[in-house]
PDB file of C-alpha atoms in Angstrom:
ATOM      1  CA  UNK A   1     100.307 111.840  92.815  1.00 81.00           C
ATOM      2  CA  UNK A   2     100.307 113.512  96.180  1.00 86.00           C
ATOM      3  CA  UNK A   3     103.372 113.619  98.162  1.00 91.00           C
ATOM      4  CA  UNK A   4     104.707 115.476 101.270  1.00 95.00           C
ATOM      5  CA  UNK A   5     108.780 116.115 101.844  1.00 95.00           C
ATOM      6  CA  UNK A   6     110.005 116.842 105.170  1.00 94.00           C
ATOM      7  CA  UNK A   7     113.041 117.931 106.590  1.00 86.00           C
ATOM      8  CA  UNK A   8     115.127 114.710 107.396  1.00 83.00           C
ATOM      9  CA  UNK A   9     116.422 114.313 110.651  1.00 85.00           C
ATOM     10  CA  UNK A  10     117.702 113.693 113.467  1.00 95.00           C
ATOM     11  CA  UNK A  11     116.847 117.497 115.332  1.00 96.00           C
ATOM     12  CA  UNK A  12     119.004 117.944 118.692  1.00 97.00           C
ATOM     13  CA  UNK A  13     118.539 121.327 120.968  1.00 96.00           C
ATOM     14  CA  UNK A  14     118.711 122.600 124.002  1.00 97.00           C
ATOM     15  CA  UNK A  15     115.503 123.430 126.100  1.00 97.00           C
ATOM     16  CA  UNK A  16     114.274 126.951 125.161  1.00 96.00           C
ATOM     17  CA  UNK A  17     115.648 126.971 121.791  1.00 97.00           C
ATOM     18  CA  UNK A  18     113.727 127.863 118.306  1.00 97.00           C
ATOM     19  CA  UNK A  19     112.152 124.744 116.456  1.00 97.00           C
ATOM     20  CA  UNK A  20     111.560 124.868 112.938  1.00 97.00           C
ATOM     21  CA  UNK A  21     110.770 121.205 110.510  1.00 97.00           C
ATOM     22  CA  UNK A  22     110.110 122.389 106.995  1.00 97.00           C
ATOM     23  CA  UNK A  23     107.484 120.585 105.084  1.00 97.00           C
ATOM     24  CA  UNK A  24     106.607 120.984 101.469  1.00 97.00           C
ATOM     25  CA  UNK A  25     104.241 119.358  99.123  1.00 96.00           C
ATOM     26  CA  UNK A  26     103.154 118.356  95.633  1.00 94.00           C
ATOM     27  CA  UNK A  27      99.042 118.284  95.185  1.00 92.00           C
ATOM     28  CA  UNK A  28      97.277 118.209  92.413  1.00 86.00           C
ATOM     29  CA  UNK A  29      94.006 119.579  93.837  1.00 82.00           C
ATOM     30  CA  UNK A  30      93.469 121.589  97.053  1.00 85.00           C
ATOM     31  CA  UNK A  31      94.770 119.618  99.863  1.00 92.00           C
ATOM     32  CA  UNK A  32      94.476 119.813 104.081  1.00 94.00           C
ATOM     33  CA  UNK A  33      97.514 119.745 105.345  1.00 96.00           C
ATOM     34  CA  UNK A  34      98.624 118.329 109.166  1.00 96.00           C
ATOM     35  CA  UNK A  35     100.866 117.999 111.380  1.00 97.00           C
ATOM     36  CA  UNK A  36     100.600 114.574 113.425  1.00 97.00           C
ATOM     37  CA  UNK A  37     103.340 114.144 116.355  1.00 97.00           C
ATOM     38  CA  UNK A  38     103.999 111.020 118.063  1.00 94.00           C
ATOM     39  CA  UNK A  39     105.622 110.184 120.967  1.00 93.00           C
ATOM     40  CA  UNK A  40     107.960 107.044 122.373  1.00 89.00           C
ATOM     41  CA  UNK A  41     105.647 103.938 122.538  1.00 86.00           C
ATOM     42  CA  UNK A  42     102.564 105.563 121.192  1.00 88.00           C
ATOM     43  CA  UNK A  43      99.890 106.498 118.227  1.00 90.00           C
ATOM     44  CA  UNK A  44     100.077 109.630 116.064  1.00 94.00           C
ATOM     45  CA  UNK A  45      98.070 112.357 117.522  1.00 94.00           C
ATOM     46  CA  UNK A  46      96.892 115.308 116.096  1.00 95.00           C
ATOM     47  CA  UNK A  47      99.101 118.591 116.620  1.00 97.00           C
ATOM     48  CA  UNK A  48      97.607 120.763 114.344  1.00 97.00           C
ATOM     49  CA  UNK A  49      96.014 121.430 110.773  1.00 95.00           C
ATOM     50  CA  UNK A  50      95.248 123.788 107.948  1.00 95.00           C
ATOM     51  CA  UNK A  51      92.591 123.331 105.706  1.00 93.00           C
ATOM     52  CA  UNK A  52      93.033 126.642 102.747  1.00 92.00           C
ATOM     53  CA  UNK A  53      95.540 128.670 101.687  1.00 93.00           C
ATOM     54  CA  UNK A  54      96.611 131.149 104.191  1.00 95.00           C
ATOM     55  CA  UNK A  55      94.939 129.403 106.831  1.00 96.00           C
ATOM     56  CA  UNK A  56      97.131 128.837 110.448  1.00 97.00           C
ATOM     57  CA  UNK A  57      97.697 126.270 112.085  1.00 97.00           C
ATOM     58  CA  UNK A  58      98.137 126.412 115.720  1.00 97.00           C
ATOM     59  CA  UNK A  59      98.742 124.156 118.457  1.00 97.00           C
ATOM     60  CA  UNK A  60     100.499 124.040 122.562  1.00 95.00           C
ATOM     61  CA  UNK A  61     103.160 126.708 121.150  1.00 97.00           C
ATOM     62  CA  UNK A  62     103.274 125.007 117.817  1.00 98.00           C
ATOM     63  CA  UNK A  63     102.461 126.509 114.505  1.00 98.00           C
ATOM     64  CA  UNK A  64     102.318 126.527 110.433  1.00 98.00           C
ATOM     65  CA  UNK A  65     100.765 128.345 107.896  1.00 98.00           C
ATOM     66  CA  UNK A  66      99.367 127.207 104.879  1.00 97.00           C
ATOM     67  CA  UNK A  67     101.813 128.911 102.094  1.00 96.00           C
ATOM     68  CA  UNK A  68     100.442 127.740  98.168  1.00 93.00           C
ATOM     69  CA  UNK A  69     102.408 130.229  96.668  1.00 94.00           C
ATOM     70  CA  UNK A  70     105.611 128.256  97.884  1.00 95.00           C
ATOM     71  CA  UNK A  71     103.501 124.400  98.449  1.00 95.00           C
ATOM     72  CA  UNK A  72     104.786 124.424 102.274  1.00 97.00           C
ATOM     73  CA  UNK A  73     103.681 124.286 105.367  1.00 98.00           C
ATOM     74  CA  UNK A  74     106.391 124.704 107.845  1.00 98.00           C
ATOM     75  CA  UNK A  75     106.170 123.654 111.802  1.00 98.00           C
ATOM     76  CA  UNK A  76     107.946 126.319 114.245  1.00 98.00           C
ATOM     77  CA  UNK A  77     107.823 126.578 117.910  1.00 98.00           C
ATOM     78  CA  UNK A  78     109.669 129.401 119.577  1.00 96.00           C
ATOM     79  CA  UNK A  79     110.698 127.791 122.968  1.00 96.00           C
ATOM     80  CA  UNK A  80     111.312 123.880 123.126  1.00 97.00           C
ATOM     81  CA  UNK A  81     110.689 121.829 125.878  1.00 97.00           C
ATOM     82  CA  UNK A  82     112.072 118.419 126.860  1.00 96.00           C
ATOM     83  CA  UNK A  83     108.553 117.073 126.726  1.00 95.00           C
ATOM     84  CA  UNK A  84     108.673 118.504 122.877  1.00 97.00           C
ATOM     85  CA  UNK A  85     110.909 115.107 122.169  1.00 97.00           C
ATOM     86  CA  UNK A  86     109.095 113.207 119.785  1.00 97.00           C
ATOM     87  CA  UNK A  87     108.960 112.265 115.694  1.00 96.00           C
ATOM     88  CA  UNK A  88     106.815 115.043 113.826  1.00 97.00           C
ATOM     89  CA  UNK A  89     104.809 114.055 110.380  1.00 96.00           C
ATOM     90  CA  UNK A  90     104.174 116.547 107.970  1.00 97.00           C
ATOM     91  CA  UNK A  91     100.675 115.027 106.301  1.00 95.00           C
ATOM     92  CA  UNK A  92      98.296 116.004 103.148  1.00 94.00           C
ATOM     93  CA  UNK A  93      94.751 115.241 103.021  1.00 92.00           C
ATOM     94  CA  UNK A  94      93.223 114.282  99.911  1.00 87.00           C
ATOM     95  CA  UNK A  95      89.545 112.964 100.137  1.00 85.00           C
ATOM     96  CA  UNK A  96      90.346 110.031 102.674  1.00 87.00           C
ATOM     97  CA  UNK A  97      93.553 109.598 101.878  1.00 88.00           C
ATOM     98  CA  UNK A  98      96.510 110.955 104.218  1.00 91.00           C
ATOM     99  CA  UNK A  99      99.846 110.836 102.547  1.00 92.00           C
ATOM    100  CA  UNK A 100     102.742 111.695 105.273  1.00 94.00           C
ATOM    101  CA  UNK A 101     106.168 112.599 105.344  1.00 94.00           C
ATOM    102  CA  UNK A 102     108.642 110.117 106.505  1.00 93.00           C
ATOM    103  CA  UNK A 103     108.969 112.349 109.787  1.00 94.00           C
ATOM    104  CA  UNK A 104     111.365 114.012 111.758  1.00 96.00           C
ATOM    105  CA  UNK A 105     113.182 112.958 114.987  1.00 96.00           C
ATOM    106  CA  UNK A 106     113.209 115.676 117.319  1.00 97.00           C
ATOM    107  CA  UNK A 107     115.176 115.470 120.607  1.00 97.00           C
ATOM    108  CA  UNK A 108     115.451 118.777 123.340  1.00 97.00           C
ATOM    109  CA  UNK A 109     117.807 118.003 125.926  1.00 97.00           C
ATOM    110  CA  UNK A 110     117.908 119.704 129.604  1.00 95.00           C
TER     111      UNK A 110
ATOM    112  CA  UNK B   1      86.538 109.229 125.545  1.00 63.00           C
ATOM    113  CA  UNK B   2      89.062 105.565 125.558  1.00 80.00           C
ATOM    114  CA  UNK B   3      90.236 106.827 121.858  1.00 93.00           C
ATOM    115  CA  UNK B   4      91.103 103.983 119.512  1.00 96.00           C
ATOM    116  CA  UNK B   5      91.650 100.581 121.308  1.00 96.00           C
ATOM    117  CA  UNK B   6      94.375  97.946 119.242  1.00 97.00           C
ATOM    118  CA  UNK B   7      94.908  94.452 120.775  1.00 96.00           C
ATOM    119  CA  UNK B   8      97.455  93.281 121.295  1.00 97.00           C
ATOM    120  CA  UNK B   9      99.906  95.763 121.941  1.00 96.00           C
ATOM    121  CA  UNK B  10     103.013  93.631 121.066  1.00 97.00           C
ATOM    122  CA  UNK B  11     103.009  89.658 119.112  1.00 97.00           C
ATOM    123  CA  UNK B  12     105.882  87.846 118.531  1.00 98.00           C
ATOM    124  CA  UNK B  13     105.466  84.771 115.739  1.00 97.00           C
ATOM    125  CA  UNK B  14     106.951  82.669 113.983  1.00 97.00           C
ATOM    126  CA  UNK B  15     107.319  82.670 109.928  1.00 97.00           C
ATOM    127  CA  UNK B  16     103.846  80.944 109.018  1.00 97.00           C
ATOM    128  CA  UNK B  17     101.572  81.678 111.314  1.00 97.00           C
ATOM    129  CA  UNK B  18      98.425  83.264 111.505  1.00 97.00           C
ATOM    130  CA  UNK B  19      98.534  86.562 113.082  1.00 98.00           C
ATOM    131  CA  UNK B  20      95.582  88.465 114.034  1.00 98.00           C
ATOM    132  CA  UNK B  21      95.287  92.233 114.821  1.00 98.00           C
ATOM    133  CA  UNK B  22      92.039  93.508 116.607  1.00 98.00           C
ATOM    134  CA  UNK B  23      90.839  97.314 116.850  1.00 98.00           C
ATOM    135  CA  UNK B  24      88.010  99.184 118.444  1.00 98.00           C
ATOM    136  CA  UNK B  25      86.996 102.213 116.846  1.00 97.00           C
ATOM    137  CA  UNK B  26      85.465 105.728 118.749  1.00 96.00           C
ATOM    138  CA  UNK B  27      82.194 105.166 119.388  1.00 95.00           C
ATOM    139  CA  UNK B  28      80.329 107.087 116.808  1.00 93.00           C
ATOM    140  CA  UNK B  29      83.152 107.126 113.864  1.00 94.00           C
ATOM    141  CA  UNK B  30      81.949 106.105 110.729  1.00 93.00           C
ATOM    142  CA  UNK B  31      85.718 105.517 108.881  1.00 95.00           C
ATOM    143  CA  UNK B  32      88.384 103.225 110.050  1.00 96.00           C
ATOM    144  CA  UNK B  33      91.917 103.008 108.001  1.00 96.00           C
ATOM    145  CA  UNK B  34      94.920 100.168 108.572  1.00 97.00           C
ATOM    146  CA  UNK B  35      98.074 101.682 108.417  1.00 96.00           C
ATOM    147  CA  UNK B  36     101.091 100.019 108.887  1.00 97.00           C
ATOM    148  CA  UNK B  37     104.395 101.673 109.844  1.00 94.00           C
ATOM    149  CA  UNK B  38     108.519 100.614 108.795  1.00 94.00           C
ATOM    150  CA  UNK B  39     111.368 102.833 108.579  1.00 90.00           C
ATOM    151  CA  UNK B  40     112.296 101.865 105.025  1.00 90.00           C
ATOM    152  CA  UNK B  41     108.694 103.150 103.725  1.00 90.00           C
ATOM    153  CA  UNK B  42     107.109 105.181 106.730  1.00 90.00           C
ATOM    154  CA  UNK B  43     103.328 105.287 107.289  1.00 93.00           C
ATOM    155  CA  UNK B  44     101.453 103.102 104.285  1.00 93.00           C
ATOM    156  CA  UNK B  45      97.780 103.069 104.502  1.00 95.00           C
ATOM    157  CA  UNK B  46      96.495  99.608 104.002  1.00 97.00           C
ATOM    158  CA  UNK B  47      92.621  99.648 103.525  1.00 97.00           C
ATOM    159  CA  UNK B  48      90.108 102.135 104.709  1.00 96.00           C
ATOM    160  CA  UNK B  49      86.640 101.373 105.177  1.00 96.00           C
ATOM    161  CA  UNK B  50      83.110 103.523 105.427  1.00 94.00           C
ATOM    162  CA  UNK B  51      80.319 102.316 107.214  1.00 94.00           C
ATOM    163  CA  UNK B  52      81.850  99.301 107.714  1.00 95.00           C
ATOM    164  CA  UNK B  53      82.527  98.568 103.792  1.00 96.00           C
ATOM    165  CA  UNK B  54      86.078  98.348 102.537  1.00 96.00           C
ATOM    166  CA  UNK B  55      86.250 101.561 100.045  1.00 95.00           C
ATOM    167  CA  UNK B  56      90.124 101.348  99.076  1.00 95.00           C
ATOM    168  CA  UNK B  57      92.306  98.282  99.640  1.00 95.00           C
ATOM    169  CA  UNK B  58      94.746  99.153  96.808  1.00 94.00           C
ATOM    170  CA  UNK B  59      97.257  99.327  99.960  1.00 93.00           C
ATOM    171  CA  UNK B  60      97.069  95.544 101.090  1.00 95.00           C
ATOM    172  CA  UNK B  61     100.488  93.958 100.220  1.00 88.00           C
ATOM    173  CA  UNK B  62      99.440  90.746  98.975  1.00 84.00           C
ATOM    174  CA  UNK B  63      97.007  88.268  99.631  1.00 90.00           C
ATOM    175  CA  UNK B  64      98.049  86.724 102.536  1.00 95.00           C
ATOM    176  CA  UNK B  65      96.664  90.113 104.413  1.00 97.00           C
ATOM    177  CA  UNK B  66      93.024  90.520 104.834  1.00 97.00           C
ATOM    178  CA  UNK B  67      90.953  92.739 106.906  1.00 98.00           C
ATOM    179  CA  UNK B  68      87.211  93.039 107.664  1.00 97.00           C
ATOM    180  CA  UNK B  69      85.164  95.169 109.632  1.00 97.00           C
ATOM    181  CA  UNK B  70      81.625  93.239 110.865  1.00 96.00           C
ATOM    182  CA  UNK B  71      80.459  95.694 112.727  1.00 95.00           C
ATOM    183  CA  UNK B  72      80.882  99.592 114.028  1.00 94.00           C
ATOM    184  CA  UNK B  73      83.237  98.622 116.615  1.00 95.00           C
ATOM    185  CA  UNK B  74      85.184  96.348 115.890  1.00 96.00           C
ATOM    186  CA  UNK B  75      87.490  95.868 112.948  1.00 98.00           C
ATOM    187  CA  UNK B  76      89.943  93.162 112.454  1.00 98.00           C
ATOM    188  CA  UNK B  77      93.513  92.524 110.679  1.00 98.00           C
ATOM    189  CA  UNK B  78      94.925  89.287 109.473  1.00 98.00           C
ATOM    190  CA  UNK B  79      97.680  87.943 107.981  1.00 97.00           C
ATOM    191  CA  UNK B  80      97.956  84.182 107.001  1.00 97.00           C
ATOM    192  CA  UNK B  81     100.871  82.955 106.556  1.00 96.00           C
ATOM    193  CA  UNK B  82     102.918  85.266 107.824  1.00 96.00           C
ATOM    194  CA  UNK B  83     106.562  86.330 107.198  1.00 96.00           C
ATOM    195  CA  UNK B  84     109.503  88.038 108.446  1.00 97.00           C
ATOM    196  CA  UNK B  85     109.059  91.138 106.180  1.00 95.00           C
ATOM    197  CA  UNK B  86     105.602  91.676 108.050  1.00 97.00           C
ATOM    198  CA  UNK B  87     107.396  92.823 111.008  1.00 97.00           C
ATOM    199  CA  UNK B  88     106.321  96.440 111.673  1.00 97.00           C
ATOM    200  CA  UNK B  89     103.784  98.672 113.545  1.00 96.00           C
ATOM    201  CA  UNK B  90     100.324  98.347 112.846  1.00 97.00           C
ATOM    202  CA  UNK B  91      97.544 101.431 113.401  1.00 96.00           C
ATOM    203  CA  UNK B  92      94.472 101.656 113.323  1.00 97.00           C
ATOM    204  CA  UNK B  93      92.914 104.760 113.430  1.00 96.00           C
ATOM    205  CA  UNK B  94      89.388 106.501 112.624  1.00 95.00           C
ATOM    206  CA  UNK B  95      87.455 109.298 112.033  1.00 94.00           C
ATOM    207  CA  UNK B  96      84.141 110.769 112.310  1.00 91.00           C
ATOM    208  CA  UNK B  97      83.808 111.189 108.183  1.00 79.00           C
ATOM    209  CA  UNK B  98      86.420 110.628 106.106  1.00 73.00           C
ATOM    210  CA  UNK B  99      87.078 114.306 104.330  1.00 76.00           C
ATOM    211  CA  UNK B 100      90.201 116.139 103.504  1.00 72.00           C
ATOM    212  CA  UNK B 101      89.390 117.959 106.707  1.00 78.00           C
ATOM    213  CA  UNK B 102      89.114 115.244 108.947  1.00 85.00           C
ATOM    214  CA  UNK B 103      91.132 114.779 112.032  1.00 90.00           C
ATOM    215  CA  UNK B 104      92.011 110.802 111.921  1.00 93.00           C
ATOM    216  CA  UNK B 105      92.491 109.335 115.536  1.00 94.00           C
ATOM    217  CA  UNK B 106      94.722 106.479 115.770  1.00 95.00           C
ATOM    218  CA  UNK B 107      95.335 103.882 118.141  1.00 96.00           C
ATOM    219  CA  UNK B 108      98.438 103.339 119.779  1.00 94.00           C
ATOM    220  CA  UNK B 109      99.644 100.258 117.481  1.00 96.00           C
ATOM    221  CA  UNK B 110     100.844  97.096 117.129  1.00 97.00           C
ATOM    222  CA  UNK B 111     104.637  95.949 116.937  1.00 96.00           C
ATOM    223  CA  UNK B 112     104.636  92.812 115.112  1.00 98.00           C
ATOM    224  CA  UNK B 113     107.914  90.572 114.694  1.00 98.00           C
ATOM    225  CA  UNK B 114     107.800  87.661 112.710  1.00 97.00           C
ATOM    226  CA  UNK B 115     110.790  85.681 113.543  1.00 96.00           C
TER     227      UNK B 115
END
Protein backbone atom coordinates (compact mmCIF):
# COMPACT_ATOMS: atom_id res chain seq x y z
CA UNK A 1 0.00 0.00 0.00
CA UNK A 2 0.88 3.65 0.19
CA UNK A 3 3.33 4.81 2.63
CA UNK A 4 5.40 7.99 3.32
CA UNK A 5 9.03 7.83 5.35
CA UNK A 6 10.33 10.84 6.89
CA UNK A 7 13.37 11.84 8.37
CA UNK A 8 13.09 10.98 12.19
CA UNK A 9 13.78 13.51 14.54
CA UNK A 10 14.34 15.57 16.86
CA UNK A 11 15.86 18.79 14.42
CA UNK A 12 17.74 21.53 16.68
CA UNK A 13 19.30 24.89 14.93
CA UNK A 14 20.10 28.06 15.36
CA UNK A 15 17.95 30.97 13.85
CA UNK A 16 19.09 31.63 10.24
CA UNK A 17 20.33 28.26 9.59
CA UNK A 18 19.44 25.83 6.44
CA UNK A 19 16.38 23.41 7.05
CA UNK A 20 16.10 20.38 5.17
CA UNK A 21 13.36 17.06 6.37
CA UNK A 22 13.66 14.43 3.70
CA UNK A 23 10.55 12.64 2.75
CA UNK A 24 10.21 9.68 0.48
CA UNK A 25 7.42 7.50 -0.63
CA UNK A 26 6.07 4.22 -1.96
CA UNK A 27 2.75 4.70 -4.37
CA UNK A 28 1.38 2.54 -6.44
CA UNK A 29 -0.47 5.05 -8.66
CA UNK A 30 0.19 8.80 -9.07
CA UNK A 31 -0.04 10.37 -5.77
CA UNK A 32 -0.31 14.34 -4.32
CA UNK A 33 2.04 14.79 -2.07
CA UNK A 34 1.96 17.53 1.15
CA UNK A 35 3.48 18.92 3.55
CA UNK A 36 1.15 19.64 6.72
CA UNK A 37 2.99 21.55 9.77
CA UNK A 38 1.60 21.86 13.10
CA UNK A 39 2.30 23.84 15.80
CA UNK A 40 2.25 23.50 19.95
CA UNK A 41 -1.46 23.07 20.97
CA UNK A 42 -2.92 23.11 17.53
CA UNK A 43 -4.40 21.33 14.15
CA UNK A 44 -2.31 20.42 11.09
CA UNK A 45 -2.34 23.15 8.62
CA UNK A 46 -1.48 23.15 5.24
CA UNK A 47 2.24 24.29 4.32
CA UNK A 48 2.41 23.32 0.98
CA UNK A 49 1.66 20.66 -1.87
CA UNK A 50 2.55 19.08 -5.16
CA UNK A 51 0.22 17.47 -7.23
CA UNK A 52 2.65 15.85 -10.60
CA UNK A 53 5.91 15.04 -11.12
CA UNK A 54 8.16 17.95 -11.27
CA UNK A 55 5.69 20.11 -9.85
CA UNK A 56 6.98 22.71 -6.73
CA UNK A 57 5.85 23.18 -3.88
CA UNK A 58 6.16 26.43 -2.23
CA UNK A 59 5.20 28.00 0.86
CA UNK A 60 6.40 31.30 3.62
CA UNK A 61 10.18 30.36 2.59
CA UNK A 62 9.37 26.71 2.50
CA UNK A 63 9.73 24.40 -0.41
CA UNK A 64 9.76 20.74 -2.19
CA UNK A 65 9.69 19.41 -5.41
CA UNK A 66 8.00 16.58 -6.62
CA UNK A 67 11.07 14.10 -7.64
CA UNK A 68 9.41 10.42 -9.18
CA UNK A 69 12.52 9.50 -10.51
CA UNK A 70 13.87 9.20 -6.81
CA UNK A 71 9.86 8.83 -4.96
CA UNK A 72 10.77 12.03 -2.68
CA UNK A 73 9.70 15.04 -1.91
CA UNK A 74 12.03 16.84 0.32
CA UNK A 75 11.09 20.12 2.59
CA UNK A 76 14.02 22.88 2.66
CA UNK A 77 13.95 26.33 3.93
CA UNK A 78 17.06 28.43 3.60
CA UNK A 79 16.80 30.72 6.74
CA UNK A 80 14.96 29.36 9.97
CA UNK A 81 13.14 31.28 12.24
CA UNK A 82 12.18 30.66 15.88
CA UNK A 83 8.56 30.85 14.84
CA UNK A 84 9.64 27.83 12.28
CA UNK A 85 9.43 25.49 15.68
CA UNK A 86 6.93 23.06 15.06
CA UNK A 87 6.40 19.04 13.97
CA UNK A 88 6.40 18.79 10.00
CA UNK A 89 4.32 15.75 8.17
CA UNK A 90 5.38 14.58 5.02
CA UNK A 91 1.73 13.30 3.49
CA UNK A 92 0.51 11.31 0.16
CA UNK A 93 -2.78 11.71 -1.31
CA UNK A 94 -4.47 8.89 -2.75
CA UNK A 95 -8.21 9.44 -3.75
CA UNK A 96 -9.41 10.54 -0.14
CA UNK A 97 -7.07 8.96 1.62
CA UNK A 98 -3.97 10.90 3.25
CA UNK A 99 -1.31 8.60 4.50
CA UNK A 100 1.43 10.74 6.61
CA UNK A 101 4.72 10.36 7.89
CA UNK A 102 5.18 10.00 11.54
CA UNK A 103 6.66 13.69 11.47
CA UNK A 104 9.51 15.54 12.41
CA UNK A 105 10.22 17.70 15.52
CA UNK A 106 11.79 20.77 14.54
CA UNK A 107 13.13 23.25 17.14
CA UNK A 108 15.23 26.84 16.03
CA UNK A 109 16.56 28.40 18.97
CA UNK A 110 17.53 32.32 19.32
CA UNK B 1 -13.73 31.91 7.80
CA UNK B 2 -13.89 30.08 11.85
CA UNK B 3 -12.07 26.89 10.06
CA UNK B 4 -12.99 23.57 11.62
CA UNK B 5 -14.64 23.88 15.12
CA UNK B 6 -13.96 20.47 17.68
CA UNK B 7 -15.67 20.52 21.13
CA UNK B 8 -14.34 20.02 23.60
CA UNK B 9 -10.92 20.93 23.44
CA UNK B 10 -9.67 18.70 26.34
CA UNK B 11 -11.98 15.53 28.40
CA UNK B 12 -10.73 13.73 31.06
CA UNK B 13 -12.80 10.20 31.89
CA UNK B 14 -12.81 7.53 33.50
CA UNK B 15 -12.37 3.76 32.03
CA UNK B 16 -16.15 3.10 30.97
CA UNK B 17 -17.62 5.95 30.13
CA UNK B 18 -19.20 7.38 27.32
CA UNK B 19 -17.20 9.95 25.65
CA UNK B 20 -18.47 12.14 23.03
CA UNK B 21 -16.48 14.24 20.48
CA UNK B 22 -18.39 17.04 18.49
CA UNK B 23 -17.09 18.86 15.18
CA UNK B 24 -18.30 21.60 12.93
CA UNK B 25 -17.25 21.43 9.51
CA UNK B 26 -16.44 24.74 6.92
CA UNK B 27 -19.42 25.85 5.77
CA UNK B 28 -19.69 24.59 2.28
CA UNK B 29 -17.30 21.30 2.60
CA UNK B 30 -18.76 18.36 1.37
CA UNK B 31 -16.03 15.63 3.12
CA UNK B 32 -15.30 15.30 6.74
CA UNK B 33 -12.52 12.57 8.01
CA UNK B 34 -11.83 11.43 11.96
CA UNK B 35 -8.39 11.12 12.55
CA UNK B 36 -6.98 10.29 15.62
CA UNK B 37 -3.38 11.01 16.66
CA UNK B 38 -0.66 8.77 19.27
CA UNK B 39 2.95 8.72 19.16
CA UNK B 40 3.24 4.94 18.91
CA UNK B 41 1.16 5.01 15.44
CA UNK B 42 1.00 8.81 14.34
CA UNK B 43 -1.99 10.19 12.40
CA UNK B 44 -4.69 7.11 11.69
CA UNK B 45 -7.66 8.11 9.77
CA UNK B 46 -10.74 6.73 11.35
CA UNK B 47 -13.81 7.17 8.97
CA UNK B 48 -14.38 9.67 6.27
CA UNK B 49 -17.63 10.60 5.09
CA UNK B 50 -19.19 12.37 1.69
CA UNK B 51 -22.21 14.19 1.75
CA UNK B 52 -22.80 13.25 4.98
CA UNK B 53 -22.55 9.27 4.26
CA UNK B 54 -19.79 7.26 5.87
CA UNK B 55 -17.65 6.09 2.61
CA UNK B 56 -14.64 4.27 4.52
CA UNK B 57 -14.74 3.22 8.17
CA UNK B 58 -12.17 0.41 7.72
CA UNK B 59 -10.16 2.78 10.30
CA UNK B 60 -12.60 2.52 13.39
CA UNK B 61 -10.78 0.41 16.07
CA UNK B 62 -13.49 -1.61 17.29
CA UNK B 63 -16.94 -1.35 18.00
CA UNK B 64 -17.13 0.52 20.90
CA UNK B 65 -16.28 3.73 18.46
CA UNK B 66 -18.97 5.06 16.32
CA UNK B 67 -19.38 8.18 14.43
CA UNK B 68 -22.23 9.81 12.45
CA UNK B 69 -22.67 12.80 10.59
CA UNK B 70 -26.70 14.03 10.53
CA UNK B 71 -26.24 16.85 8.89
CA UNK B 72 -23.62 19.31 6.85
CA UNK B 73 -22.40 20.80 9.93
CA UNK B 74 -22.17 18.91 12.35
CA UNK B 75 -20.50 15.55 12.75
CA UNK B 76 -20.13 13.60 15.86
CA UNK B 77 -17.59 10.97 17.57
CA UNK B 78 -18.35 8.43 20.19
CA UNK B 79 -16.89 5.98 22.07
CA UNK B 80 -18.88 3.71 24.53
CA UNK B 81 -17.25 2.23 26.85
CA UNK B 82 -14.28 3.74 26.84
CA UNK B 83 -10.70 2.73 27.84
CA UNK B 84 -7.37 3.82 28.75
CA UNK B 85 -5.79 2.94 25.33
CA UNK B 86 -8.31 5.60 23.80
CA UNK B 87 -6.29 8.29 25.19
CA UNK B 88 -5.02 10.41 22.26
CA UNK B 89 -5.78 13.46 20.02
CA UNK B 90 -8.73 13.48 18.04
CA UNK B 91 -9.14 15.68 14.50
CA UNK B 92 -11.46 16.37 12.61
CA UNK B 93 -10.86 17.91 9.54
CA UNK B 94 -12.63 18.57 6.00
CA UNK B 95 -12.49 19.44 2.66
CA UNK B 96 -14.28 20.95 -0.12
CA UNK B 97 -14.15 17.41 -2.32
CA UNK B 98 -12.32 14.75 -1.33
CA UNK B 99 -9.54 14.28 -4.35
CA UNK B 100 -5.91 13.48 -4.28
CA UNK B 101 -5.58 17.21 -4.72
CA UNK B 102 -7.50 18.35 -1.99
CA UNK B 103 -6.27 20.55 0.75
CA UNK B 104 -7.93 18.86 4.06
CA UNK B 105 -8.55 21.52 6.88
CA UNK B 106 -8.47 20.24 10.28
CA UNK B 107 -9.61 21.34 13.47
CA UNK B 108 -7.50 21.96 16.26
CA UNK B 109 -8.29 18.52 18.20
CA UNK B 110 -9.21 16.82 21.01
CA UNK B 111 -6.84 15.40 23.86
CA UNK B 112 -8.65 12.64 25.37
CA UNK B 113 -7.34 10.74 28.63
CA UNK B 114 -9.10 7.94 29.84
CA UNK B 115 -7.92 7.34 33.28
Amino acid sequence: GDSVTQMEGPVTLSEEAFLTINCTYTATGYPSLFWYVQYPGEGLQLLLKATKADDKGSNKGFEATYRKETTSFHLEKGSVQVSDSAVYFCALGDDYKLSFGAGTTVTVRA
Amino acid sequence: DAGVIQSPRHEVTEMGQEVTLRCKPISGHNSLFWYRQTMMRGLELLIYFNNNVPIDDSGMPEDRFSAKMPNASFSTLKIQPSEPRDSAVYFCASSFIAGSTDTQYFGPGTRLTVL
